[in-house]
Amino acid sequence: MKFAVIQFPGSNCDFDLLWAIRDVMGAEAEFVWHNEKSLAGFDGVLIPGGFSYGDYLRCGAIASFANIMPEIKRLAKEGKPVFGTCNGFQILVESGLLPGVLIRNDGLKFVSKWQALKVENHQTNFTTEYSKDEIIHLPIAHGEGQYVADEATLAELKANGQIVFTYADENPNGSVENIAGIVNKEGNVLGMMPHPERAMEELLGGADGKQLFASVLKNFVTAVENERIY
């Protein structure tokens, strides 16, 4: 599998994502600049955190109109894995690839710390290496991480098992239903505010993010190989 790590002006977690998927997990990956218009040859997309376009207008709003976005949507429609963390999550909701919206933390302050999360759905292609209701720890670092959605959207997320991660012990930003990460209906697009790419080795404080990328590789590589065979 070959992953594209998208770089926007203001991205600052792009090297973290590249290191996580390529150097730690051993997958093929390379940077793709936001002005590119093709993702030919790539099997998956990783959208990093940071402050794309300086977070002007709304976080992720300007990035959602970047030249590369139609190609990201094409891969998503084809069932390829698309993952966005922090600002990447904001870009996914602004582009319509995920429902809801992310607004200022309810405390109106930037929050940066390790956070306990509960794995709500361990049967998605991003979470099969975790256990049901497992408590994991990942870093968070955001000022606009409060996830909100209307009642109809929330009911749909619950009914479809699209709520993948929730905040455990405490809610650091006021997200409705303690939501920390969701997938689309098809299960191949995941957005989350915590940073699994910053939790890949115990030396850095924890390695609970590694199972997420292991799940992606295990499940989507099999799908890609089957597609190429048939």
CSV table of C-alpha atoms in Angstrom, one decimal, residues 82-175:
chain,number,residue,atom,x,y,z
A,82,VAL,CA,-8.7,8.3,4.3
A,83,PHE,CA,-7.6,9.4,7.8
A,84,GLY,CA,-7.5,12.9,9.3
A,85,THR,CA,-6.2,13.8,12.7
A,86,CYS,CA,-6.9,17.2,14.5
A,87,ASN,CA,-6.8,19.8,11.7
A,88,GLY,CA,-7.2,16.8,9.3
A,89,PHE,CA,-10.5,16.0,11.1
A,90,GLN,CA,-11.6,19.6,10.7
A,91,ILE,CA,-10.8,19.4,7.0
A,92,LEU,CA,-12.8,16.2,6.6
A,93,VAL,CA,-15.9,17.7,8.1
A,94,GLU,CA,-15.5,21.0,6.2
A,95,SER,CA,-15.2,19.1,2.9
A,96,GLY,CA,-18.3,17.0,3.6
A,97,LEU,CA,-16.5,13.7,3.9
A,98,LEU,CA,-17.7,13.4,7.5
A,99,PRO,CA,-20.8,14.9,9.1
A,100,GLY,CA,-21.0,17.5,11.9
A,101,VAL,CA,-18.7,20.4,12.6
A,102,LEU,CA,-15.8,21.3,15.0
A,103,ILE,CA,-15.9,24.6,17.0
A,104,ARG,CA,-14.0,26.3,19.7
A,105,ASN,CA,-13.4,24.3,22.9
A,106,ASP,CA,-16.0,25.1,25.5
A,107,GLY,CA,-13.3,26.4,27.8
A,108,LEU,CA,-12.1,28.8,25.0
A,109,LYS,CA,-8.5,27.6,25.6
A,110,PHE,CA,-6.0,25.5,23.7
A,111,VAL,CA,-5.7,22.1,25.3
A,112,SER,CA,-2.5,20.0,25.1
A,113,LYS,CA,-2.1,16.8,27.1
A,114,TRP,CA,-2.4,13.1,27.1
A,115,GLN,CA,-6.1,12.0,27.1
A,116,ALA,CA,-7.8,8.8,27.9
A,117,LEU,CA,-10.1,7.5,25.2
A,118,LYS,CA,-12.6,4.7,25.0
A,119,VAL,CA,-12.8,2.5,21.9
A,120,GLU,CA,-16.5,2.5,21.1
A,121,ASN,CA,-16.4,0.4,17.9
A,122,HIS,CA,-13.5,-2.1,17.5
A,123,GLN,CA,-14.9,-3.5,14.3
A,124,THR,CA,-14.1,-0.7,11.9
A,125,ASN,CA,-11.2,-1.1,9.5
A,126,PHE,CA,-9.3,1.4,11.7
A,127,THR,CA,-9.8,-0.3,15.0
A,128,THR,CA,-9.7,-4.1,14.7
A,129,GLU,CA,-6.4,-4.3,16.6
A,130,TYR,CA,-8.1,-2.8,19.7
A,131,SER,CA,-10.6,-4.5,22.0
A,132,LYS,CA,-14.2,-3.5,22.6
A,133,ASP,CA,-14.4,-0.7,25.3
A,134,GLU,CA,-10.6,-0.7,25.6
A,135,ILE,CA,-9.2,2.4,27.3
A,136,ILE,CA,-6.3,3.9,25.4
A,137,HIS,CA,-4.2,7.0,25.8
A,138,LEU,CA,-3.3,9.5,23.0
A,139,PRO,CA,-2.1,13.1,23.0
A,140,ILE,CA,-4.5,15.9,22.1
A,141,ALA,CA,-3.5,19.4,21.1
A,142,HIS,CA,-6.3,21.7,19.8
A,143,GLY,CA,-8.2,24.8,20.4
A,144,GLU,CA,-11.2,24.0,18.2
A,145,GLY,CA,-12.0,20.4,19.0
A,146,GLN,CA,-15.6,20.6,20.2
A,147,TYR,CA,-17.6,18.2,18.0
A,148,VAL,CA,-21.2,19.2,17.4
A,149,ALA,CA,-24.0,17.9,15.3
A,150,ASP,CA,-27.8,18.0,15.2
A,151,GLU,CA,-30.0,15.4,16.8
A,152,ALA,CA,-30.7,13.6,13.5
A,153,THR,CA,-27.0,13.3,12.7
A,154,LEU,CA,-26.2,12.1,16.2
A,155,ALA,CA,-28.9,9.5,16.0
A,156,GLU,CA,-27.6,8.3,12.7
A,157,LEU,CA,-24.0,8.1,14.0
A,158,LYS,CA,-25.2,6.0,16.9
A,159,ALA,CA,-27.4,3.7,14.8
A,160,ASN,CA,-24.6,3.0,12.3
A,161,GLY,CA,-21.8,2.5,14.8
A,162,GLN,CA,-19.9,5.5,13.4
A,163,ILE,CA,-18.8,6.8,16.8
A,164,VAL,CA,-15.4,5.2,17.1
A,165,PHE,CA,-13.7,6.9,19.9
A,166,THR,CA,-15.0,8.9,22.9
A,167,TYR,CA,-13.3,10.8,25.6
A,168,ALA,CA,-13.0,8.8,28.8
A,169,ASP,CA,-12.7,10.1,32.4
A,170,GLU,CA,-13.2,13.7,31.3
A,171,ASN,CA,-14.3,15.7,28.2
A,172,PRO,CA,-11.5,18.2,27.4
A,173,ASN,CA,-13.4,20.3,24.9
A,174,GLY,CA,-17.2,19.9,25.4
A,175,SER,CA,-17.8,17.6,22.4
